[in-house]
Short mmCIF file of N, CA and C and ligand atoms in Angstrom, two decimals:
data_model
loop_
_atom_site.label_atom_id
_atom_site.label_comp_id
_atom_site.label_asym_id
_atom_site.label_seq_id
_atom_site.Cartn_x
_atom_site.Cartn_y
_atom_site.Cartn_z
N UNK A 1172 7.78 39.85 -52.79
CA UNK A 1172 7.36 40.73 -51.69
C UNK A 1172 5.84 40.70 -51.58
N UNK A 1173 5.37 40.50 -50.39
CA UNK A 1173 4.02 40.36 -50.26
C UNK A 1173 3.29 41.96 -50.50
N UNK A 1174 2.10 41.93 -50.61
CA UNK A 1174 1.80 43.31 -50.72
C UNK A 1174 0.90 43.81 -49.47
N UNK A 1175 1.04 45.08 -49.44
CA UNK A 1175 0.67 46.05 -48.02
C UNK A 1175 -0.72 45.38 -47.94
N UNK A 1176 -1.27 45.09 -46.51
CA UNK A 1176 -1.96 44.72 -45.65
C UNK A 1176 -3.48 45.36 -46.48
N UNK A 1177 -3.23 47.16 -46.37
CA UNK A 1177 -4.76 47.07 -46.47
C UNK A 1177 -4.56 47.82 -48.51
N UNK A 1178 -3.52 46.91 -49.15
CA UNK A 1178 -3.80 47.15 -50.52
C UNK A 1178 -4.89 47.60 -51.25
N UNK A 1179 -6.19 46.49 -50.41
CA UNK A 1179 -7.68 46.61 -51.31
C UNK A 1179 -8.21 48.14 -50.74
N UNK A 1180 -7.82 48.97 -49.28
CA UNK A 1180 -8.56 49.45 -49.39
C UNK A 1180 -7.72 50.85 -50.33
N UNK A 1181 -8.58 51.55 -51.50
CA UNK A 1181 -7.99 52.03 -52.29
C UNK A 1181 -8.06 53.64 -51.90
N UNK A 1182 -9.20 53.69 -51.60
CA UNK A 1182 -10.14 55.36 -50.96
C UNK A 1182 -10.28 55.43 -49.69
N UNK A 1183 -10.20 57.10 -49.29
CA UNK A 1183 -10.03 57.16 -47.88
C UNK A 1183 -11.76 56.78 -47.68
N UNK A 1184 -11.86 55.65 -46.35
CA UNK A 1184 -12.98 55.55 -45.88
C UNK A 1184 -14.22 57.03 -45.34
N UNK A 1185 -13.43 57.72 -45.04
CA UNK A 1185 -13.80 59.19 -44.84
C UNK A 1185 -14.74 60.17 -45.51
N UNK A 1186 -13.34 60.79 -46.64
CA UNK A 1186 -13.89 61.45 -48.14
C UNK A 1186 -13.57 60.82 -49.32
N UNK A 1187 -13.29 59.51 -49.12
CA UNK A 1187 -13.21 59.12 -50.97
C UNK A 1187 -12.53 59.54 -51.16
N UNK A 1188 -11.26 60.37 -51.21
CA UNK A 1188 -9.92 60.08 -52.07
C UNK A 1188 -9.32 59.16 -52.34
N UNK A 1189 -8.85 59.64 -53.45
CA UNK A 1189 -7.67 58.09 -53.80
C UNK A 1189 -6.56 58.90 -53.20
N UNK A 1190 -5.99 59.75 -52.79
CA UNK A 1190 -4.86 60.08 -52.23
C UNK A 1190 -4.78 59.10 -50.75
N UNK A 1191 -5.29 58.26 -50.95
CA UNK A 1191 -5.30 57.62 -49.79
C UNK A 1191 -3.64 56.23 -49.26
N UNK A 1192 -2.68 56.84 -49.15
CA UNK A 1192 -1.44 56.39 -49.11
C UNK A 1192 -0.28 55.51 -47.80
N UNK A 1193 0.06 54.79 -48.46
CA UNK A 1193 0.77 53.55 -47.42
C UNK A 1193 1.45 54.46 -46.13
N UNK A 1194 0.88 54.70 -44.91
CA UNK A 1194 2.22 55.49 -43.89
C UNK A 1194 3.11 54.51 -43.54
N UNK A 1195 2.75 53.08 -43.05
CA UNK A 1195 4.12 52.77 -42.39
C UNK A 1195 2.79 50.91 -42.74
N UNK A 1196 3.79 49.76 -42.10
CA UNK A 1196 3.38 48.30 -42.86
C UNK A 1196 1.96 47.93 -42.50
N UNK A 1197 1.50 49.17 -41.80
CA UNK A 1197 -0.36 48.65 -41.27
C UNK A 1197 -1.21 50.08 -41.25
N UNK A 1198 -0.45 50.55 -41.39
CA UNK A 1198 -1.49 51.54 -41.49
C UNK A 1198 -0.89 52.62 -43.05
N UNK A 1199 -2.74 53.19 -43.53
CA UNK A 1199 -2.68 54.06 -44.60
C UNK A 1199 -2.93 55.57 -44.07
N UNK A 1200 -2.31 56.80 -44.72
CA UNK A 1200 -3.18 57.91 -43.98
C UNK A 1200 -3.64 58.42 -45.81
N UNK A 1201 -4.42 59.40 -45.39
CA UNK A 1201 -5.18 60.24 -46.31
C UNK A 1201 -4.56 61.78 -46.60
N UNK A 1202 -4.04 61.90 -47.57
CA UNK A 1202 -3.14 63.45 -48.26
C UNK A 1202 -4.66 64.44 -48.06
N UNK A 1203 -5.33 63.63 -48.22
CA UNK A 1203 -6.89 65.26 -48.22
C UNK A 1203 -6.68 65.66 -47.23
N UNK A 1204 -7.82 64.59 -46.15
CA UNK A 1204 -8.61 64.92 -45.01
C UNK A 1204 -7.23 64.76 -43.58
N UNK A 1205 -6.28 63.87 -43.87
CA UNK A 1205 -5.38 63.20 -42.63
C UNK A 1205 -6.14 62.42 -42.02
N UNK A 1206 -7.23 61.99 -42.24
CA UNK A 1206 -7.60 60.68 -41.64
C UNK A 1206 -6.37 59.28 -41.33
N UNK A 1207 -6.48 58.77 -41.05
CA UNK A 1207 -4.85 57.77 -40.45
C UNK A 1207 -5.90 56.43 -40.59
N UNK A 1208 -5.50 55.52 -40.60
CA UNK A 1208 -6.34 54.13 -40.79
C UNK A 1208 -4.98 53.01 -40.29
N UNK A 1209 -5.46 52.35 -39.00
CA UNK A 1209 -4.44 51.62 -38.91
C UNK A 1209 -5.14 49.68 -38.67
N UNK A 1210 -4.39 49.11 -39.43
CA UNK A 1210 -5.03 47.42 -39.32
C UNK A 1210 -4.19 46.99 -38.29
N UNK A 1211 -4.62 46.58 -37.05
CA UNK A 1211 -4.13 46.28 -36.07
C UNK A 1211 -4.79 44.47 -35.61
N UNK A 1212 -4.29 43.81 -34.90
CA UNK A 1212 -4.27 42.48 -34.95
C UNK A 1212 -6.25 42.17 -33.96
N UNK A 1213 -6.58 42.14 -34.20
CA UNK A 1213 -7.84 41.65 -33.85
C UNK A 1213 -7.78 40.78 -32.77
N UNK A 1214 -8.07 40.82 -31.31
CA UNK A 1214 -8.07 39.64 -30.57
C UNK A 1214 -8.76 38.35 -30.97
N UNK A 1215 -8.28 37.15 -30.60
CA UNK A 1215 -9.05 36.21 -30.65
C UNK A 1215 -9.05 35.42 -29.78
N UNK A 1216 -10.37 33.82 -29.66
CA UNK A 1216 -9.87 33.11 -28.44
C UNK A 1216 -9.95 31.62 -29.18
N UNK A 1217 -9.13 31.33 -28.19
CA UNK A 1217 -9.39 29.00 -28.44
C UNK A 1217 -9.32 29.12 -27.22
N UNK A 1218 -10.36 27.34 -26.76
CA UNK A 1218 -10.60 26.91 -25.87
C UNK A 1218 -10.78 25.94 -26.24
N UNK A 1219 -9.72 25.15 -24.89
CA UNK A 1219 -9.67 23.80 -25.03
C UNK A 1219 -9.87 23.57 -23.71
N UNK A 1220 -11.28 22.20 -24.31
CA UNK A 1220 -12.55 21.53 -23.13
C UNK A 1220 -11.72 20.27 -22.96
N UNK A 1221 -11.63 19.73 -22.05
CA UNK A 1221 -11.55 18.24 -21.63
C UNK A 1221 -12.99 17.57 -21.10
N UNK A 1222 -13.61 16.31 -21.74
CA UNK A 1222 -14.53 15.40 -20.69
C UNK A 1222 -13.45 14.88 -19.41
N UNK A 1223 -14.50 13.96 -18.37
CA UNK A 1223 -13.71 13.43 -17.34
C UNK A 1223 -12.86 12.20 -17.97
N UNK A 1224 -13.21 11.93 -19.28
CA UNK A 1224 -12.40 10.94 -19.78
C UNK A 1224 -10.91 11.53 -20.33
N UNK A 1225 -10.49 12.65 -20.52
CA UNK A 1225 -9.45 13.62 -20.63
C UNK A 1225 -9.50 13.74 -22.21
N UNK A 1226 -10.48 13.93 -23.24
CA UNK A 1226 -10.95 13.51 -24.49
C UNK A 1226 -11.04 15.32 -24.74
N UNK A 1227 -10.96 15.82 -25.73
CA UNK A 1227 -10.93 17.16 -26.15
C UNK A 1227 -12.19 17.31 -27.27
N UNK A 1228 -12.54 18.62 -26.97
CA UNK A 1228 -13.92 19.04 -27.55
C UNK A 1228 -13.46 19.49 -29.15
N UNK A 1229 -14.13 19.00 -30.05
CA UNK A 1229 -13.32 19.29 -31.37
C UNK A 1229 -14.65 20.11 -32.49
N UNK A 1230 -14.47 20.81 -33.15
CA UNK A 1230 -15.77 21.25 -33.70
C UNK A 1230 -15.40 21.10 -34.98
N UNK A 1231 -16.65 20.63 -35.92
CA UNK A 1231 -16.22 20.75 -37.40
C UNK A 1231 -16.79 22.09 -37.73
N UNK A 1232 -16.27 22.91 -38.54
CA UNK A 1232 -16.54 23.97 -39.29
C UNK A 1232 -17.54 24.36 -40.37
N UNK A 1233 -18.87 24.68 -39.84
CA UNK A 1233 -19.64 24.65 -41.02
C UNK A 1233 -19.74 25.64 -41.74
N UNK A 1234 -18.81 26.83 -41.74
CA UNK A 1234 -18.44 28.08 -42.57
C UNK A 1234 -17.28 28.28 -43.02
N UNK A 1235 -17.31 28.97 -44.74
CA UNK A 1235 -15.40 28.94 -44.45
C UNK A 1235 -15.39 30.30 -44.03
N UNK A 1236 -13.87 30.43 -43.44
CA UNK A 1236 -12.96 29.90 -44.34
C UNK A 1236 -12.68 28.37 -43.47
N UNK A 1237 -12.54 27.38 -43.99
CA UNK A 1237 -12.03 25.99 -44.39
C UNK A 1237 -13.25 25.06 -43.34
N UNK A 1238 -14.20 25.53 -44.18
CA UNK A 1238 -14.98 24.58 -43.93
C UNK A 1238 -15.47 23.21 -44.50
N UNK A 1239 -15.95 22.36 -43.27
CA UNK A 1239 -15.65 21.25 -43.08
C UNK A 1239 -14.44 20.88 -42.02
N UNK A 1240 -13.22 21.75 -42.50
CA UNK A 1240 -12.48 21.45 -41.08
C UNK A 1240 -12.31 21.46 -39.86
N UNK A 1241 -11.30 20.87 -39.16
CA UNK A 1241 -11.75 21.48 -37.86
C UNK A 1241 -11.49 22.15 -37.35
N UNK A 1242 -11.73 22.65 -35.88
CA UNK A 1242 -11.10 23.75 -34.94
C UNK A 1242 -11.57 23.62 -33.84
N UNK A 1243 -11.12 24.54 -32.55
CA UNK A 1243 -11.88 23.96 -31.16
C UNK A 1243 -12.93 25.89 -30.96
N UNK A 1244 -13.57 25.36 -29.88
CA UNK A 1244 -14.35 25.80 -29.78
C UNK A 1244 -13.78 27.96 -29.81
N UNK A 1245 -14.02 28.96 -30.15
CA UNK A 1245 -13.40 30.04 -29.93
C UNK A 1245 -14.00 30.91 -31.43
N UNK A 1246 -13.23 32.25 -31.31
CA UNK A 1246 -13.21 32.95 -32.24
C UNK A 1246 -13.35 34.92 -31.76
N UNK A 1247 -13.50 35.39 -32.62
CA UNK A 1247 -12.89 36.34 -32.36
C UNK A 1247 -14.14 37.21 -30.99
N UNK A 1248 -13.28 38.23 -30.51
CA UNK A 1248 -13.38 39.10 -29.21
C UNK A 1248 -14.71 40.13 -29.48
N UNK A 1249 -15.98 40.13 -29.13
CA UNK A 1249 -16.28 41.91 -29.63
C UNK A 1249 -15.74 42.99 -28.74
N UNK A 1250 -16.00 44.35 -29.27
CA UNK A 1250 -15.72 45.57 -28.89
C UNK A 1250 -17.07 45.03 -27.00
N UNK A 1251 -16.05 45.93 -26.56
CA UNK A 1251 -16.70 45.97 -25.20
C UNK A 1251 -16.43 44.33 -24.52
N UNK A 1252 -15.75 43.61 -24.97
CA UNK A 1252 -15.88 42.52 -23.84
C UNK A 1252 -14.28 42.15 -24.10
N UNK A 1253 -13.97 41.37 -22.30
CA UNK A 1253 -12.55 41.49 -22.05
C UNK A 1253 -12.43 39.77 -23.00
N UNK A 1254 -11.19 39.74 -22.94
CA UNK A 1254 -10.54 38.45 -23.48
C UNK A 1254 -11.47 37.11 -23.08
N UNK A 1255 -11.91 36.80 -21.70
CA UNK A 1255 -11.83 35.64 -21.16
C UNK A 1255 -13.49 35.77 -21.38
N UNK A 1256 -14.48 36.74 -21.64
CA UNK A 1256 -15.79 36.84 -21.69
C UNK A 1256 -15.84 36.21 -23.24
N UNK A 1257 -15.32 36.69 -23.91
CA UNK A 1257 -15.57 36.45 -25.44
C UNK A 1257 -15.38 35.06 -25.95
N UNK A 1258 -14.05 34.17 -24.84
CA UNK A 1258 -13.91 33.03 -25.28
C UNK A 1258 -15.30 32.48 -24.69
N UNK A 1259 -15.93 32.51 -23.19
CA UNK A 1259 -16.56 31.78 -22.86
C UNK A 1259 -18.14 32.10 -23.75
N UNK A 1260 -18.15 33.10 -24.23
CA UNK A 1260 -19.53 33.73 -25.16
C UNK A 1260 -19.45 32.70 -26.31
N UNK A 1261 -18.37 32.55 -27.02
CA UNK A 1261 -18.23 31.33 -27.96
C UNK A 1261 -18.08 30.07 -27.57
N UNK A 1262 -17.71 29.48 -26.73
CA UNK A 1262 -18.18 28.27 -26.32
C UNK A 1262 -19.42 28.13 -26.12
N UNK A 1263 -20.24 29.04 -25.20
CA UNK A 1263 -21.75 28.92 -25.64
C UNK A 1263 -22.45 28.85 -26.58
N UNK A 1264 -21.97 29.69 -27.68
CA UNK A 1264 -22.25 29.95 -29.10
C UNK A 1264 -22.15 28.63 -29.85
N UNK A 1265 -20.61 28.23 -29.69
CA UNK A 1265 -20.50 26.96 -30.31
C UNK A 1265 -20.87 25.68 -30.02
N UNK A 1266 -21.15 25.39 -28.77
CA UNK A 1266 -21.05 23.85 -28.36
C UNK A 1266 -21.98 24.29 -26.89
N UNK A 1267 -22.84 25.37 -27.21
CA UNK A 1267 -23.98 25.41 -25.66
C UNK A 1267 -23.92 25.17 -24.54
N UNK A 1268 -22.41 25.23 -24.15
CA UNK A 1268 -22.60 24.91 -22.65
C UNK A 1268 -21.62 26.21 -22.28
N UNK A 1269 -22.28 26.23 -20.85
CA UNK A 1269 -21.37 27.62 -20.17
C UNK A 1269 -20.43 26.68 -19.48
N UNK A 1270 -19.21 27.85 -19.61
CA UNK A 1270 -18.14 27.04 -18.84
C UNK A 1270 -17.17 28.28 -18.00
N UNK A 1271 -16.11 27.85 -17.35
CA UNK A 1271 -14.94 28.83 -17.05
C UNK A 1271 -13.93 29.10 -17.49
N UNK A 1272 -12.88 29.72 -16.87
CA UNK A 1272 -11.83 29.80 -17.29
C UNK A 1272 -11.20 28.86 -16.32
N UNK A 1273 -10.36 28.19 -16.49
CA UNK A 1273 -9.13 27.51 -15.75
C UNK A 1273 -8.04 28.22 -15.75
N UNK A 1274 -7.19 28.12 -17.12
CA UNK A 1274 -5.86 29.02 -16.80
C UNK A 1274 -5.68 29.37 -18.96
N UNK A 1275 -5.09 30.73 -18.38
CA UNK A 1275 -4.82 30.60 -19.79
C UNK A 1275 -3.49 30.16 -20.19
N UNK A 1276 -3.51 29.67 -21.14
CA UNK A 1276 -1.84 28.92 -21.86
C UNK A 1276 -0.95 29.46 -22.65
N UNK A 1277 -1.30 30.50 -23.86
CA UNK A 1277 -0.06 31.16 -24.48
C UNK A 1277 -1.07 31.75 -25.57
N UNK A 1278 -0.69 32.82 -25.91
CA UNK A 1278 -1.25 33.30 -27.13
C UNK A 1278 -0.22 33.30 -28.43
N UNK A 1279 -1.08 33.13 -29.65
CA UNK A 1279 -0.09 32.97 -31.17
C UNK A 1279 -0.62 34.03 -32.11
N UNK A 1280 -0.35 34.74 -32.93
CA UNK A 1280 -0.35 35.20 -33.91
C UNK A 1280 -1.12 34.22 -35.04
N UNK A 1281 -2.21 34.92 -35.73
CA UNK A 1281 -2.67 33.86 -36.80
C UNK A 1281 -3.20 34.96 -38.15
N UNK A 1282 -3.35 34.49 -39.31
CA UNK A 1282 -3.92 34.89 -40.20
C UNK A 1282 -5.39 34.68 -40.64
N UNK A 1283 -6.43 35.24 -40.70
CA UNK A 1283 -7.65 34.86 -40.88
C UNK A 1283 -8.39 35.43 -42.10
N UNK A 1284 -8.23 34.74 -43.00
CA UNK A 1284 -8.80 35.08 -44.62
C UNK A 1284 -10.47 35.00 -44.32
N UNK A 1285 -11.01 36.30 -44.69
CA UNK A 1285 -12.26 36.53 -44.83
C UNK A 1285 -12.82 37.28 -46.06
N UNK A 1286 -13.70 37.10 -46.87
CA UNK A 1286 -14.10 38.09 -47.39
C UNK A 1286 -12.95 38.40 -48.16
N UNK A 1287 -12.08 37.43 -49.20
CA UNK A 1287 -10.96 38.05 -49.87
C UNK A 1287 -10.32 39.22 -49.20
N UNK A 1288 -9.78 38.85 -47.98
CA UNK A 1288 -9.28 40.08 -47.11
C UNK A 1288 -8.23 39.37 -46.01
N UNK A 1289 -7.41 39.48 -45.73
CA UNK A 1289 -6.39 38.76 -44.52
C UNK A 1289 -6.66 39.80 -43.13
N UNK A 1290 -7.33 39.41 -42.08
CA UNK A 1290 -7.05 40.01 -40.81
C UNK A 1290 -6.25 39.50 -39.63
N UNK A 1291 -5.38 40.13 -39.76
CA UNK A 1291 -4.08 39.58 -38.29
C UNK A 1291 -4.89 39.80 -37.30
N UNK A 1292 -5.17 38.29 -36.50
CA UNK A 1292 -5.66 38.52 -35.30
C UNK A 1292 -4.47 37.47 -34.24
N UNK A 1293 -4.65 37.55 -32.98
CA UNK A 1293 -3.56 37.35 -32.20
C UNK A 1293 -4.40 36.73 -31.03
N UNK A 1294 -4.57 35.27 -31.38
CA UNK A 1294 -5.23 33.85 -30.54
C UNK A 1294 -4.86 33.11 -29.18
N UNK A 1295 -5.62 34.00 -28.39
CA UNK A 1295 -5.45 33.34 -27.06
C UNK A 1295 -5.55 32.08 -26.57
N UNK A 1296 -5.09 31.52 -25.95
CA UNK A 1296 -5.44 29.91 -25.40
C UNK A 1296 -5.61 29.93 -24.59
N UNK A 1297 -6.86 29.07 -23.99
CA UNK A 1297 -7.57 28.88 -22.64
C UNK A 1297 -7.92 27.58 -21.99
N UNK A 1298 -7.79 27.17 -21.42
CA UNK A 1298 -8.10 25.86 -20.95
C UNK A 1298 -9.31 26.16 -20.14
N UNK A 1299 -10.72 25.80 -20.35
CA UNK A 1299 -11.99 25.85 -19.99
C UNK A 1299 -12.28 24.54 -19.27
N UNK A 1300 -13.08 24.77 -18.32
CA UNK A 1300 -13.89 23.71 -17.79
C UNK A 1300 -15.11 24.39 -17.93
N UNK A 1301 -15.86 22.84 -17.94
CA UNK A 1301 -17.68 22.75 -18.30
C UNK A 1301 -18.20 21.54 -17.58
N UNK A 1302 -19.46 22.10 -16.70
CA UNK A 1302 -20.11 21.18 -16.25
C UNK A 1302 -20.81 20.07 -16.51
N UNK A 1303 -21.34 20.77 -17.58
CA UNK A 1303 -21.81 19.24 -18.31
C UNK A 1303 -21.80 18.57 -19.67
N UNK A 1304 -20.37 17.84 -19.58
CA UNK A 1304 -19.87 17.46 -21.10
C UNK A 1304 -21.14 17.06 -22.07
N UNK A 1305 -21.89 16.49 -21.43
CA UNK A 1305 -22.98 15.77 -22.00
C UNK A 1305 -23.57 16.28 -22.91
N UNK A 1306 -24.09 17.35 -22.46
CA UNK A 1306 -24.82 18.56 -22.79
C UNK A 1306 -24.37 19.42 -24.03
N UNK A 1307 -23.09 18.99 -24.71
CA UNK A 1307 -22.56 20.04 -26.29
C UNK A 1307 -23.59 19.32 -27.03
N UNK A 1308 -24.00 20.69 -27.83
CA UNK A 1308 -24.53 20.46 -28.69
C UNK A 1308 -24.05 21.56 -29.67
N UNK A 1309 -23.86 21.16 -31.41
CA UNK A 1309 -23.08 22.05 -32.14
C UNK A 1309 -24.40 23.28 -32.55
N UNK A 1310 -23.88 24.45 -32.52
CA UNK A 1310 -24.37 25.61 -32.87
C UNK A 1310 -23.35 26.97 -33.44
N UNK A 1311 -24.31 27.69 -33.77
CA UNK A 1311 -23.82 28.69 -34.81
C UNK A 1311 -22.72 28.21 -36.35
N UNK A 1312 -21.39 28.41 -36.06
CA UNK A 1312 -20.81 28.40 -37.05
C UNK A 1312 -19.81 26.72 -36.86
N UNK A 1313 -21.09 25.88 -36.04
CA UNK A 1313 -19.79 24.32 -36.17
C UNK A 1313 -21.18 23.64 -36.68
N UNK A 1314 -20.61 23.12 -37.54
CA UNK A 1314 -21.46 22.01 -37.84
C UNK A 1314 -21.60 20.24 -37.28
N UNK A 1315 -20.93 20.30 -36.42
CA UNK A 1315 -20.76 19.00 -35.21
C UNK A 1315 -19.57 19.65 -34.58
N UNK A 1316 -19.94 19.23 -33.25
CA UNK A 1316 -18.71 19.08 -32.10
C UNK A 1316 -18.84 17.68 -31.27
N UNK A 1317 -17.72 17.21 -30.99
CA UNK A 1317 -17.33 16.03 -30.73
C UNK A 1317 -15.94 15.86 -30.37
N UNK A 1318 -16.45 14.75 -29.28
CA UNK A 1318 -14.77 14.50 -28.38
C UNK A 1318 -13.80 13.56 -29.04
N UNK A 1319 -12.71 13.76 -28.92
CA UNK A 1319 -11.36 13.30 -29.52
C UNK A 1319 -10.01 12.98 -28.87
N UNK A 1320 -9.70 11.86 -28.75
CA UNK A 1320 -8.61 11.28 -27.35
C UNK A 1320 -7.64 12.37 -27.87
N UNK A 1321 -7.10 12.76 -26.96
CA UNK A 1321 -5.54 13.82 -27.51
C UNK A 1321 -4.46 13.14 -28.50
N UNK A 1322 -4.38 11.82 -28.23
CA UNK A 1322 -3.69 11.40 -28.80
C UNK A 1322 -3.80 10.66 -30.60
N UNK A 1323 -5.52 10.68 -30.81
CA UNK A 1323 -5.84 10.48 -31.90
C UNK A 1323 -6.15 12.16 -32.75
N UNK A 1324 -5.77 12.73 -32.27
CA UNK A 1324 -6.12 14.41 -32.73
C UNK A 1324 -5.51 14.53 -34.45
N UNK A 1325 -6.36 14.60 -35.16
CA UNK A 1325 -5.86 14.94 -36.53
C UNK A 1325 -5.21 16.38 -37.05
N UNK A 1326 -3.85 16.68 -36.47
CA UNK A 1326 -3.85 17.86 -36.45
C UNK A 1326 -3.82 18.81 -37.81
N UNK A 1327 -3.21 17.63 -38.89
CA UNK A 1327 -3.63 18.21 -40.35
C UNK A 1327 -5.25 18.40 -40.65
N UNK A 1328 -6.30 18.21 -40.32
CA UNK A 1328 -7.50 18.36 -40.22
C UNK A 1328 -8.15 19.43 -39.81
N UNK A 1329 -6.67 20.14 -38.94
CA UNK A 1329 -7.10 21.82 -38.02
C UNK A 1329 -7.49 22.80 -39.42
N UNK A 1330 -8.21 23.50 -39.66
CA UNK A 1330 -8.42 24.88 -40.54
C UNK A 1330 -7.08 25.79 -40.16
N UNK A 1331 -6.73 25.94 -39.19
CA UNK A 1331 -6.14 27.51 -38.81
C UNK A 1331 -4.90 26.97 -38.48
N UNK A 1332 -3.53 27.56 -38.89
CA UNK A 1332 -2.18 27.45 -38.25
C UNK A 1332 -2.39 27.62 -36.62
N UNK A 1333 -2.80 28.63 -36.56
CA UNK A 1333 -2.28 28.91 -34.95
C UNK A 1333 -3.16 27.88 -34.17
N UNK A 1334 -4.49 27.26 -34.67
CA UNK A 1334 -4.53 25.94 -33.58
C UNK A 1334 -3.80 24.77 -34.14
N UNK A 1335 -3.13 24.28 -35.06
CA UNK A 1335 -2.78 22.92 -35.28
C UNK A 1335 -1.35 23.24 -34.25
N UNK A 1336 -0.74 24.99 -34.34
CA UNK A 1336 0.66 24.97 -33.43
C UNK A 1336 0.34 24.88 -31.75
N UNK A 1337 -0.87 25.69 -31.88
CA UNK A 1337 -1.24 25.76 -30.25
C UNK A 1337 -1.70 24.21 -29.57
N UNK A 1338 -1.69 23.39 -30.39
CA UNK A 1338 -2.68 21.98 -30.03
C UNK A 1338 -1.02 20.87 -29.48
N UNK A 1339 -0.31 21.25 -30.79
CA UNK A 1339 0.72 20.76 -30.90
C UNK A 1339 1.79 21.13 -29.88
N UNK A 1340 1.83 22.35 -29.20
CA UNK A 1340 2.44 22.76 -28.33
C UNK A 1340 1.64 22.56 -27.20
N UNK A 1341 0.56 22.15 -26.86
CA UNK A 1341 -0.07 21.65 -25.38
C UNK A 1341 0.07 20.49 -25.21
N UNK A 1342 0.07 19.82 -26.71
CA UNK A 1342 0.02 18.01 -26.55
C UNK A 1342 1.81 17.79 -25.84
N UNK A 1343 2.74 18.66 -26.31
CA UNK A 1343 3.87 18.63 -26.05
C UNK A 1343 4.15 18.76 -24.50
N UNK A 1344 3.22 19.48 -24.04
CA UNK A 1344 3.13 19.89 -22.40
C UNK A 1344 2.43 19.09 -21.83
N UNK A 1345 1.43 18.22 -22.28
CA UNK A 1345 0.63 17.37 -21.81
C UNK A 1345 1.41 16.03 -21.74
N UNK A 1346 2.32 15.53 -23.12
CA UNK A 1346 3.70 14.63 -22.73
C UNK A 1346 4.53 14.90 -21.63
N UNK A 1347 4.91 15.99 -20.99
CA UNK A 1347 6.24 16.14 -20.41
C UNK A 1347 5.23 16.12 -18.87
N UNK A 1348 4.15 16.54 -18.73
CA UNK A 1348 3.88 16.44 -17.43
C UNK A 1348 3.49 15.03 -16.86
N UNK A 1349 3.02 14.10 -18.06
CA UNK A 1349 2.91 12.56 -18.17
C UNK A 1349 4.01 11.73 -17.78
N UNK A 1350 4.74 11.86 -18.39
CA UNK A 1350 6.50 11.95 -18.43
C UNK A 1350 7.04 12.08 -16.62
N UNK A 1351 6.89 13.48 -16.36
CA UNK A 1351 7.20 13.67 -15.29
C UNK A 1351 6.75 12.49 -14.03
N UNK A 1352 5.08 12.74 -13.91
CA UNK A 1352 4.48 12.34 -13.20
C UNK A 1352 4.75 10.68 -12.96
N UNK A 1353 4.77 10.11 -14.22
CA UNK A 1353 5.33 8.39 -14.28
C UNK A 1353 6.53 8.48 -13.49
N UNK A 1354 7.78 9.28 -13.85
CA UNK A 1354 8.89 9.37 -13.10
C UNK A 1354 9.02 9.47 -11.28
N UNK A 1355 7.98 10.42 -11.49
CA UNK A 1355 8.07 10.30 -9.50
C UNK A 1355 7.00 9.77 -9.23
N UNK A 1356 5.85 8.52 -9.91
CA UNK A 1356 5.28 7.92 -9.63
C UNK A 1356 6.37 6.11 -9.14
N UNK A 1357 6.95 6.40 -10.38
CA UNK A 1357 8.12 5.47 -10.09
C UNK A 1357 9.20 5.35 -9.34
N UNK A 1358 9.67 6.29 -8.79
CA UNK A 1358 11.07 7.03 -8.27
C UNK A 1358 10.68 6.58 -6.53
ZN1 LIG B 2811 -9.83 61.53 -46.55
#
């Protein structure tokens, strides 16, 4: 049996009690004060860039957790900004170029080990366009970004479950519309 979410925290953040006790699988409350403490899933974003060559923007990771590996451009939401601001704030962050939104694609559930600590955050997918591919350059927390044919994509190389599934489930959509298109190109 795995153990409760916020195990480490032992004392109410509040008044320091240790009466500080499991209410239900995410949240603790406090027997003193009733303070309530609930760990709730953290938004997050991925964004996936295409060049005009249809080549995907790939970043190596120069922080862990699993650094050195890779991931695409994204990460988590702050307080005060909606979903689609935060992804495009990290693409700037990461790879310096401003871009849009196109469409978003599906969100996944992921685990994100920090700080000897697991935070459930819940990873949006975005398909971004950017004006000028040319122009990435790696910043903040990638230590190179660089384009990658879809089809050479190392997906054991991803850091995070929810992008090697989210990559793996677009490449799957990116087959069937290929697929399609040959068919009534042919037909
Ligand atoms: Zn308390």
């Amino acid at each position: 049996m795995s153990s409760h979410c916020l195990s480490r925290f032992c004392y109410c953040p509040c008044c320091g009690s240790d009466q500080f006790s499991v209410l239900d699988d995410r949240s603790k409350r406090c027997a003193e004060c009733g303070f309530v403490f609930y760990l709730n899933a953290s938004a997050a974003t991925v964004a996936l860039i295409r060049n005009p060559k249809g080549e995907l923007l790939v970043v190596r990771r120069a922080r862990h957790p699993g650094k050195g590996l890779l991931t695409l451009p994204g990460g988590f939401v702050d307080h005060g900004e909606s979903i689609e601001e935060g992804c495009l704030r990290e693409v700037r962050e990461e790879v310096g170029v401003s871009g849009r939104i196109v469409r978003f694609l599906f969100s996944l559930p992921n685990r994100y080990p920090f700080s000897d600590f697991v935070v459930p955050t819940v990873d949006s997918f975005f398909e971004v366009a950017i004006d000028n591919p040319a122009a990435i350059v790696a910043g903040d927390d990638a230590e190179a970004a660089f384009w990658v044919a879809p089809e050479d994509l190392p997906l054991s190389s991803f850091a995070m479950s929810s992008v090697r599934e989210g990559l793996a489930r677009w490449l799957e959509e990116q087959r069937r519309k290929t697929n399609t298109s040959s068919v009534l190109t042919s037909s």
